[in-house]
Coordinates of C-alpha atoms in Angstrom, one line a residue:
Chain A
M1 CA 23.7 51.8 -111.3
T2 CA 23.1 48.4 -109.8
R3 CA 26.6 48.0 -109.3
R4 CA 27.1 51.1 -107.4
K5 CA 23.8 50.5 -105.5
S6 CA 25.2 46.9 -104.4
E7 CA 28.8 48.8 -103.7
C8 CA 26.6 51.1 -101.2
T9 CA 24.7 48.0 -99.7
D10 CA 27.6 46.3 -99.0
S11 CA 29.5 49.0 -97.5
T12 CA 26.5 49.7 -95.1
V13 CA 26.3 46.1 -94.3
L14 CA 30.2 46.1 -93.4
K15 CA 29.9 49.3 -91.4
R16 CA 26.9 47.5 -89.4
V17 CA 29.2 44.7 -88.8
Y18 CA 32.3 46.9 -87.7
L19 CA 29.6 48.8 -85.3
L20 CA 28.2 45.4 -83.6
I21 CA 31.6 43.8 -83.3
G22 CA 32.8 47.0 -81.5
L23 CA 29.7 47.3 -79.6
L24 CA 30.2 43.7 -78.5
F25 CA 33.9 44.7 -77.6
V26 CA 32.9 47.5 -75.7
L27 CA 30.2 45.3 -73.9
A28 CA 33.0 42.2 -72.9
V29 CA 35.1 45.5 -71.6
V30 CA 32.4 46.6 -69.5
V31 CA 31.2 42.8 -68.4
A32 CA 34.9 41.8 -67.8
V33 CA 35.4 45.4 -65.6
L34 CA 32.4 44.4 -63.6
L35 CA 33.3 40.9 -62.9
L36 CA 36.7 42.1 -61.9
R37 CA 35.2 44.7 -59.6
H38 CA 32.6 41.9 -58.3
T39 CA 35.1 39.7 -57.5
R40 CA 37.5 42.2 -55.6
D41 CA 34.7 43.2 -53.4
Q42 CA 33.7 39.8 -52.5
E43 CA 37.5 39.3 -51.7
R44 CA 37.6 42.4 -49.9
L45 CA 34.5 41.2 -48.0
Y46 CA 35.6 37.9 -47.0
D47 CA 39.1 39.1 -46.2
R48 CA 37.5 41.7 -43.9
I49 CA 35.5 38.8 -42.1
G50 CA 38.0 36.3 -42.1
N51 CA 41.2 38.1 -41.0
Y52 CA 39.7 40.7 -38.9
H53 CA 36.0 40.2 -37.4
A54 CA 36.5 36.2 -37.1
P55 CA 39.6 36.6 -35.0
M56 CA 38.4 39.4 -33.0
I57 CA 35.3 37.5 -32.2
Y58 CA 37.6 34.5 -31.3
Y59 CA 39.9 36.3 -28.9
T60 CA 37.2 38.5 -27.2
D61 CA 35.3 34.7 -26.7
K62 CA 38.7 33.4 -25.3
L63 CA 39.1 36.8 -23.1
D64 CA 35.8 36.7 -21.8
A65 CA 36.1 33.2 -20.6
A66 CA 39.5 34.0 -19.2
L67 CA 37.5 36.7 -17.1
E68 CA 34.8 34.1 -16.1
L69 CA 37.3 32.1 -14.6
I70 CA 39.3 34.7 -12.8
E71 CA 35.8 35.8 -11.0
H72 CA 35.1 32.5 -10.3
S73 CA 38.3 31.4 -8.5
L74 CA 38.3 34.6 -6.7
Q75 CA 34.8 34.3 -5.3
H76 CA 36.1 30.6 -4.3
S77 CA 39.5 31.6 -3.0
G78 CA 38.4 32.1 0.6
K79 CA 36.7 28.6 0.6
A80 CA 38.6 25.4 1.8
R81 CA 40.8 23.2 -0.4
E82 CA 38.1 20.3 -0.7
E83 CA 35.4 22.8 -1.8
T84 CA 37.5 24.4 -4.7
H85 CA 39.7 21.3 -6.1
L86 CA 37.0 20.8 -8.6
I87 CA 36.8 24.6 -9.8
P88 CA 39.2 25.2 -12.9
T89 CA 41.3 28.0 -12.1
L90 CA 44.2 30.1 -14.4
Q91 CA 47.9 29.6 -13.4
N92 CA 48.6 33.1 -14.2
P93 CA 45.8 35.3 -14.8
A94 CA 47.4 38.5 -15.5
Y95 CA 49.3 36.7 -18.3
T96 CA 46.2 35.2 -19.8
I97 CA 44.4 37.9 -20.3
G98 CA 47.5 40.1 -21.2
S99 CA 48.3 37.9 -24.0
Y100 CA 44.5 37.9 -25.3
L101 CA 44.7 41.6 -25.2
Q102 CA 47.7 41.7 -27.1
A103 CA 46.4 39.0 -30.0
I104 CA 43.2 41.5 -30.0
Q105 CA 45.5 44.8 -30.4
K106 CA 47.3 42.9 -33.5
L107 CA 44.3 42.9 -35.4
N108 CA 44.2 45.9 -37.6
G109 CA 41.0 47.2 -38.7
G110 CA 41.6 50.3 -40.3
T111 CA 39.6 53.4 -39.3
D112 CA 36.1 52.9 -40.5
F113 CA 35.2 51.2 -37.9
P114 CA 35.0 53.8 -34.9
E115 CA 32.6 52.2 -32.5
A116 CA 34.9 49.5 -32.4
E117 CA 38.0 51.3 -32.1
N118 CA 37.1 53.4 -29.2
A119 CA 35.3 50.0 -27.3
L120 CA 39.2 48.7 -28.1
H121 CA 40.6 51.4 -26.2
R122 CA 38.5 51.6 -23.4
L123 CA 39.0 47.7 -23.0
Q124 CA 42.9 48.5 -23.1
R125 CA 42.4 50.8 -20.3
E126 CA 40.5 48.7 -17.8
V127 CA 42.6 45.4 -18.7
G128 CA 45.4 47.6 -17.7
N129 CA 44.3 48.6 -14.4
L130 CA 43.2 44.9 -13.9
I131 CA 46.6 43.6 -14.5
G132 CA 48.3 46.0 -12.4
I133 CA 45.8 45.1 -9.7
L134 CA 46.3 41.2 -10.4
N135 CA 50.2 41.7 -10.4
N136 CA 50.3 43.4 -7.2
L137 CA 48.0 40.4 -5.8
S138 CA 50.3 37.6 -6.8
T139 CA 53.4 39.3 -5.2
E140 CA 51.4 40.5 -2.0
T141 CA 51.3 37.8 0.8
G142 CA 48.3 36.9 2.3
N143 CA 45.0 36.9 1.0
S144 CA 43.5 40.2 0.8
K145 CA 42.1 41.4 -2.3
P146 CA 40.8 44.9 -3.2
A147 CA 37.4 45.7 -2.9
S148 CA 37.0 46.9 -6.2
L149 CA 38.8 43.8 -7.9
P150 CA 35.3 42.3 -8.8
A151 CA 33.9 45.1 -10.1
L152 CA 36.6 45.9 -12.0
I153 CA 36.7 42.3 -13.6
K154 CA 32.8 42.6 -14.2
S155 CA 33.3 45.8 -16.1
V156 CA 36.6 44.3 -18.3
Q157 CA 34.3 41.3 -19.0
F158 CA 31.4 44.0 -20.0
R159 CA 33.8 45.8 -22.2
T160 CA 34.9 42.3 -23.9
R161 CA 31.2 41.8 -24.6
Q162 CA 30.6 45.0 -26.0
L163 CA 33.6 44.4 -28.7
N164 CA 32.5 40.9 -29.2
R165 CA 29.4 42.0 -30.3
L166 CA 30.3 45.0 -32.4
H167 CA 32.2 42.4 -34.5
V168 CA 29.5 39.6 -34.2
N169 CA 27.2 42.3 -35.6
A170 CA 29.4 44.0 -38.2
S171 CA 30.3 40.4 -39.4
A172 CA 26.6 39.4 -40.1
K173 CA 26.1 42.9 -41.7
L174 CA 29.1 42.2 -44.2
R175 CA 27.9 38.5 -44.7
Q176 CA 24.2 39.8 -45.1
N177 CA 25.6 42.2 -47.8
S178 CA 27.4 39.5 -49.4
S179 CA 24.4 37.1 -49.8
N180 CA 22.5 40.1 -51.4
R181 CA 25.0 40.5 -54.2
P182 CA 24.2 38.7 -57.3
S183 CA 26.4 35.3 -57.7
V184 CA 28.8 35.7 -60.5
I185 CA 28.4 31.9 -61.0
L186 CA 25.6 31.3 -63.3
P187 CA 23.4 28.3 -62.2
C188 CA 23.7 25.5 -64.8
Chain B
M130 CA 28.5 86.4 -98.3
I131 CA 27.0 89.0 -95.9
F132 CA 23.7 86.6 -95.5
N133 CA 26.3 83.9 -94.8
S134 CA 28.1 85.5 -91.8
R135 CA 24.8 86.6 -90.5
I136 CA 23.7 83.3 -90.2
K137 CA 26.8 82.0 -89.0
R138 CA 26.5 84.6 -86.0
Y139 CA 22.9 83.7 -85.5
L140 CA 24.0 80.3 -85.0
S141 CA 27.1 80.9 -83.0
A142 CA 24.5 83.1 -80.7
H143 CA 22.1 80.3 -80.8
Q144 CA 24.5 77.5 -79.9
T145 CA 25.9 79.6 -76.9
I146 CA 22.3 80.4 -75.6
Q147 CA 21.4 76.7 -76.0
A148 CA 24.8 75.7 -74.2
F149 CA 23.8 78.3 -71.2
R150 CA 20.4 76.6 -71.1
R151 CA 21.8 73.3 -70.7
L152 CA 24.1 74.2 -68.3
L153 CA 21.5 75.9 -66.1
W154 CA 19.6 72.7 -66.4
F155 CA 22.3 70.7 -65.5
G156 CA 22.9 72.8 -62.3
L157 CA 19.4 72.8 -61.5
L158 CA 19.6 69.0 -61.5
L159 CA 22.6 69.0 -59.6
L160 CA 21.0 71.2 -56.9
S161 CA 17.9 69.1 -56.6
V162 CA 20.0 66.2 -56.4
Q163 CA 22.5 67.6 -53.7
L164 CA 19.8 69.1 -51.7
P165 CA 18.8 66.3 -49.3
V166 CA 22.4 66.2 -49.0
F167 CA 22.9 69.2 -47.6
A168 CA 19.8 69.3 -45.5
G169 CA 21.2 66.3 -43.5
Q170 CA 24.6 67.9 -43.2
A171 CA 22.6 71.0 -41.8
D172 CA 20.7 68.5 -39.5
A173 CA 23.8 66.8 -38.5
A174 CA 25.5 70.4 -37.7
G175 CA 22.3 71.4 -35.8
K176 CA 22.6 67.7 -34.1
H177 CA 19.1 68.1 -33.0
L178 CA 17.3 64.8 -32.7
R179 CA 13.7 63.7 -31.4
F180 CA 13.7 60.6 -29.2
G181 CA 10.6 58.8 -28.5
V182 CA 10.2 56.7 -25.1
L183 CA 7.1 54.2 -24.5
P184 CA 4.8 55.5 -22.2
D185 CA 5.2 52.6 -19.8
S186 CA 4.9 54.4 -16.3
A187 CA 3.8 57.7 -15.0
R188 CA 5.3 60.8 -17.2
D189 CA 7.1 62.4 -14.3
F190 CA 8.9 58.6 -13.5
I191 CA 9.7 58.5 -17.3
E192 CA 11.4 61.7 -17.5
A193 CA 13.2 61.3 -14.3
R194 CA 14.5 58.0 -15.8
Y195 CA 15.8 59.3 -19.2
A196 CA 16.9 62.8 -18.2
P197 CA 20.6 62.5 -17.1
L198 CA 20.9 60.1 -19.9
L199 CA 19.9 62.7 -22.5
Q200 CA 21.9 65.3 -20.6
Y201 CA 25.2 62.8 -20.6
I202 CA 24.7 62.5 -24.5
K203 CA 24.6 66.1 -25.1
Q204 CA 27.7 66.6 -22.9
E205 CA 29.6 63.8 -24.7
T206 CA 28.4 64.1 -28.4
G207 CA 27.0 67.6 -28.7
I208 CA 23.6 66.0 -29.9
N209 CA 20.7 67.6 -28.3
I210 CA 18.1 65.3 -27.7
Q211 CA 14.5 66.3 -27.1
M212 CA 12.1 63.6 -25.5
V213 CA 8.9 63.2 -26.9
V214 CA 6.4 60.8 -24.5
P215 CA 3.3 59.9 -26.3
E216 CA 0.0 59.3 -24.7
N217 CA 0.3 55.4 -25.5
Y218 CA 2.2 52.7 -27.3
Q219 CA 0.5 52.8 -30.4
K220 CA 1.1 56.6 -30.9
L221 CA 4.6 55.9 -30.4
L222 CA 4.7 53.7 -33.3
Q223 CA 2.8 55.9 -35.4
L224 CA 5.3 58.8 -34.6
F225 CA 7.9 56.7 -35.7
K226 CA 6.3 55.6 -39.0
D227 CA 5.6 59.5 -39.6
K228 CA 9.2 60.1 -39.0
K229 CA 7.9 62.7 -36.7
I230 CA 11.0 61.2 -34.2
D231 CA 14.4 60.0 -35.2
L232 CA 15.1 57.5 -32.4
A233 CA 13.0 55.4 -29.8
F234 CA 13.6 53.3 -27.1
F235 CA 11.0 50.4 -27.9
G236 CA 9.8 47.2 -25.9
G237 CA 10.4 43.9 -28.1
Y238 CA 7.1 43.8 -29.2
I239 CA 6.7 47.0 -31.0
F240 CA 10.1 47.0 -32.1
I241 CA 9.4 44.1 -34.5
Q242 CA 6.2 46.1 -35.7
A243 CA 8.3 49.3 -36.2
Q244 CA 10.9 47.0 -38.2
Q245 CA 7.9 45.7 -40.4
Q246 CA 6.1 48.9 -40.8
A247 CA 9.1 51.2 -40.9
D248 CA 12.5 49.3 -41.3
A249 CA 13.5 50.3 -37.9
R250 CA 17.3 49.6 -36.9
P251 CA 18.2 48.2 -33.5
L252 CA 21.4 50.3 -32.2
A253 CA 21.5 49.5 -28.5
M254 CA 20.2 47.8 -25.6
R255 CA 20.6 47.4 -22.0
D256 CA 22.8 44.3 -20.8
I257 CA 19.2 43.6 -18.7
D258 CA 17.2 44.0 -21.9
L259 CA 19.0 40.2 -23.3
H260 CA 17.4 38.5 -20.1
F261 CA 14.3 40.5 -19.6
S262 CA 11.5 38.8 -17.3
S263 CA 7.7 39.8 -16.4
V264 CA 6.4 39.2 -13.0
F265 CA 2.7 38.1 -11.9
L266 CA 1.6 40.3 -9.1
V267 CA -0.9 39.5 -6.3
R268 CA -2.1 41.2 -2.9
A269 CA 0.3 40.2 -0.1
D270 CA -2.7 38.8 1.7
N271 CA -3.7 36.6 -1.3
D272 CA -2.6 33.0 -0.2
R273 CA -2.8 31.5 -3.4
Q274 CA 0.9 30.1 -4.6
K275 CA 0.2 28.9 -8.1
L276 CA -1.4 30.5 -11.2
R277 CA -3.8 27.8 -11.7
E278 CA -5.4 28.5 -8.6
F279 CA -6.5 31.9 -10.0
K280 CA -9.3 30.5 -12.3
G281 CA -12.3 32.7 -12.4
S282 CA -10.1 35.8 -11.3
T283 CA -9.7 38.9 -12.9
L284 CA -6.3 39.5 -14.6
A285 CA -4.8 42.8 -15.7
F286 CA -2.1 43.1 -18.2
G287 CA -0.4 46.4 -19.3
S288 CA -0.7 48.1 -22.6
R289 CA -1.6 45.8 -25.5
L290 CA 1.6 46.7 -27.2
S291 CA 3.9 45.9 -24.2
T292 CA 6.3 43.1 -24.5
S293 CA 6.7 42.5 -20.9
G294 CA 3.5 43.9 -19.5
H295 CA 1.1 41.7 -22.0
L296 CA 2.8 39.6 -25.0
M297 CA 5.1 37.5 -23.0
P298 CA 2.9 36.9 -20.1
R299 CA 0.4 35.7 -22.5
Y300 CA 2.8 33.9 -24.2
F301 CA 4.1 31.7 -20.8
L302 CA 0.3 31.7 -19.9
N303 CA -0.4 30.1 -23.2
E304 CA 2.6 27.6 -22.8
R305 CA 1.1 26.5 -19.4
G306 CA -2.2 25.8 -21.4
I307 CA -3.9 28.7 -19.8
D308 CA -5.9 31.2 -22.3
P309 CA -6.5 34.1 -20.5
E310 CA -9.8 35.0 -22.0
T311 CA -11.6 31.5 -21.1
F312 CA -9.4 30.6 -17.9
F313 CA -9.9 34.4 -16.3
A314 CA -13.1 35.8 -15.4
E315 CA -12.3 39.1 -16.8
V316 CA -9.1 40.5 -18.7
R317 CA -8.3 44.0 -18.5
Y318 CA -5.5 46.4 -19.8
S319 CA -4.0 49.1 -17.6
G320 CA -2.0 50.7 -19.9
S321 CA 1.2 50.6 -18.1
H322 CA 3.0 48.9 -15.7
D323 CA 3.0 51.0 -12.4
Q324 CA -0.9 51.0 -13.2
T325 CA -1.1 47.5 -13.2
A326 CA 1.0 47.2 -9.8
Y327 CA -1.8 50.1 -8.1
W328 CA -4.8 48.0 -9.6
V329 CA -3.6 44.8 -8.1
R330 CA -2.7 46.7 -4.2
D331 CA -6.1 48.6 -4.4
G332 CA -7.9 45.2 -5.3
K333 CA -9.1 46.2 -8.8
V334 CA -7.8 43.0 -9.9
D335 CA -6.5 39.8 -8.7
L336 CA -3.9 39.1 -10.6
G337 CA -1.5 41.6 -13.0
A338 CA 1.3 41.0 -15.0
A339 CA 4.5 43.8 -15.4
N340 CA 8.0 44.5 -16.2
S341 CA 9.8 43.3 -13.5
V342 CA 12.7 45.9 -13.4
V343 CA 10.0 48.7 -13.2
I344 CA 8.1 46.7 -10.5
R345 CA 11.2 46.1 -8.5
K346 CA 12.4 49.8 -9.0
M347 CA 9.0 50.7 -7.2
F348 CA 9.6 48.4 -4.5
R349 CA 13.2 49.9 -4.0
D350 CA 12.1 53.3 -4.3
G351 CA 9.1 52.6 -1.6
I352 CA 6.3 52.9 -4.0
L353 CA 5.3 49.5 -3.6
N354 CA 5.4 48.0 0.0
G355 CA 6.0 44.3 0.3
N356 CA 3.5 44.1 2.9
E357 CA 0.8 45.2 0.3
V358 CA 1.8 43.6 -3.1
R359 CA 3.9 40.6 -3.6
I360 CA 5.5 38.5 -6.9
L361 CA 3.7 35.7 -7.5
W362 CA 5.9 34.6 -10.2
E363 CA 8.4 35.3 -12.5
T364 CA 8.8 34.2 -16.0
P365 CA 11.9 32.9 -17.8
V366 CA 14.1 35.2 -19.6
Y367 CA 13.5 36.8 -22.7
T368 CA 15.0 39.7 -25.2
D369 CA 13.1 43.0 -24.7
Y370 CA 13.6 46.6 -24.9
V371 CA 16.0 48.3 -27.7
L372 CA 17.3 51.5 -28.7
A373 CA 16.1 51.8 -32.5
V374 CA 16.7 54.7 -35.2
Q375 CA 15.3 56.2 -38.2
P376 CA 16.8 53.6 -41.8
D377 CA 17.8 56.9 -43.0
L378 CA 19.2 58.8 -39.6
D379 CA 23.0 59.7 -40.8
P380 CA 25.4 57.0 -40.2
N381 CA 27.8 59.4 -38.5
L382 CA 25.1 60.5 -35.7
Q383 CA 24.4 56.6 -35.4
S384 CA 28.1 55.9 -34.6
R385 CA 28.6 58.5 -32.2
L386 CA 25.4 57.8 -30.6
L387 CA 26.1 54.1 -30.1
D388 CA 29.7 55.2 -29.1
S389 CA 28.6 57.6 -26.1
L390 CA 26.1 54.9 -25.0
L391 CA 28.9 51.8 -25.0
A392 CA 31.2 54.2 -22.9
L393 CA 28.7 54.5 -19.6
S394 CA 30.8 52.6 -17.0
P395 CA 29.4 51.8 -13.7
L396 CA 32.8 52.5 -12.2
V397 CA 32.4 56.2 -12.9
R398 CA 29.9 57.4 -10.0
E399 CA 28.2 60.2 -12.2
Q400 CA 27.4 57.4 -14.6
R401 CA 26.6 54.6 -12.4
R402 CA 23.5 57.1 -11.4
I403 CA 22.6 57.1 -15.4
L404 CA 22.4 53.8 -15.5
D405 CA 20.7 53.0 -12.1
N406 CA 18.0 55.1 -13.2
L407 CA 17.7 52.8 -16.2
G408 CA 18.1 49.7 -14.3
A409 CA 20.8 48.7 -16.2
G410 CA 25.0 47.7 -15.8
G411 CA 25.6 49.2 -19.2
F412 CA 24.9 49.5 -22.9
L413 CA 25.3 46.8 -25.6
P414 CA 25.1 47.1 -29.6
A415 CA 22.0 45.5 -30.5
S416 CA 21.0 43.5 -33.9
D417 CA 18.2 41.9 -35.7
A418 CA 19.4 38.3 -34.6
D419 CA 18.6 39.3 -30.8
F420 CA 15.1 39.6 -31.7
A421 CA 14.9 36.4 -33.5
G422 CA 13.1 34.4 -30.6
L423 CA 10.9 37.3 -30.1
R424 CA 9.9 37.2 -33.8
Q425 CA 9.2 33.6 -34.0
I426 CA 6.5 34.3 -30.8
F427 CA 5.2 37.1 -32.8
A428 CA 4.7 35.0 -35.7
R429 CA 2.4 32.5 -34.0
L430 CA 0.3 35.4 -32.6
P431 CA -3.4 35.4 -33.7
L432 CA -4.0 38.1 -35.9
E433 CA -6.0 40.5 -34.0
L434 CA -2.6 40.7 -31.7
Q435 CA -0.6 41.4 -34.4

């Protein structure tokens, strides 16, 4: 009777040990999956910031600065040489803004950011018009520039700033999301 | 044997009923979880939004300012927007807190309050809102040239909750060591920018602080005459107005709204009219960071003004 009782207790303990091991195993798997998912999400987030938003912000800043220079040099184009020699000018404005636009277009952000996609389309359209006018301007003799040029430059500049701010805001939001997530590395 | 089979039949029937009951409960639970989602979808399909605006000028002036914009948004997105003009700034904040409006065009000061109290989310702002300013108005025949010369005079602010009509002019006065309540003989609140200008014109107050865009538009439209009122001083620039939305507004609607606003171009004649009405050159995406400076000023305000 005593032996049977002891056998019974042994088997119950053993069962509990197996159950505990099983539970620990399941828990370890769950933790591993969660960690993996967290790391992947973080990676994806940093990838999005580093390979999409940050270069987009960089190139739109550059484009904005180039447009500023074009506007500046156009404003002073009628003035005497001694007045304008200190003003930095772009050697080939159409090429410069075209190359920045190309760099921007190469950055692929997927389809989950429709505002930025549409803002880029609007920018492309207006930069295209501007490049057309600038190319005609450089081939034409004389100093006549279309009356619409300053307004078009301003508009392209504004479109550039819109795109820039969309990416600055989206990037800030992602950083915020990232900092809101619990850190994987536990403090010692 | 017969008894056993009866029990089995009974148990099987009982289990079926129980399973059916569970299924019913599960279905009800699922439905209750899904109901708000369905409601949101219906709302999105109906595309009807309520848009609150600051009552910073006369009602007909406000309606004329925003009506073309709302018409344009409807054309571009199919979203029908109903304009709500409350009696005062406080009421606009209350309507937003009570979720009786879906989006609002706030001044910076009231936006920070809406953000703190109702989690308002910035969506878009006009280009001019990043470089906004206030003006101090005096009668044209008043020959005093500096603010300090107005000691002991009467001053009018706009609404107590107005950024450009109260908070920022007060802040810049404080920066110059002027405490309005002790420096001036009397400080009054007109309730709106145009009213402040009328009070100055009619000699009800000696000095008035108001929104520079509204005042310049009044001069342009001939509502104010340069022979009657002049600008004494213009403040440095700061961030002001913003179009903010409820935190739970459908992201798809937010995206479409933002996109339609960003698309507005002064190069297109009809759109230039819309932008001119708003005193803007275009719209930019807005963010919390744009209001960091204003938030600091707000935090330094005396408690009764917060």
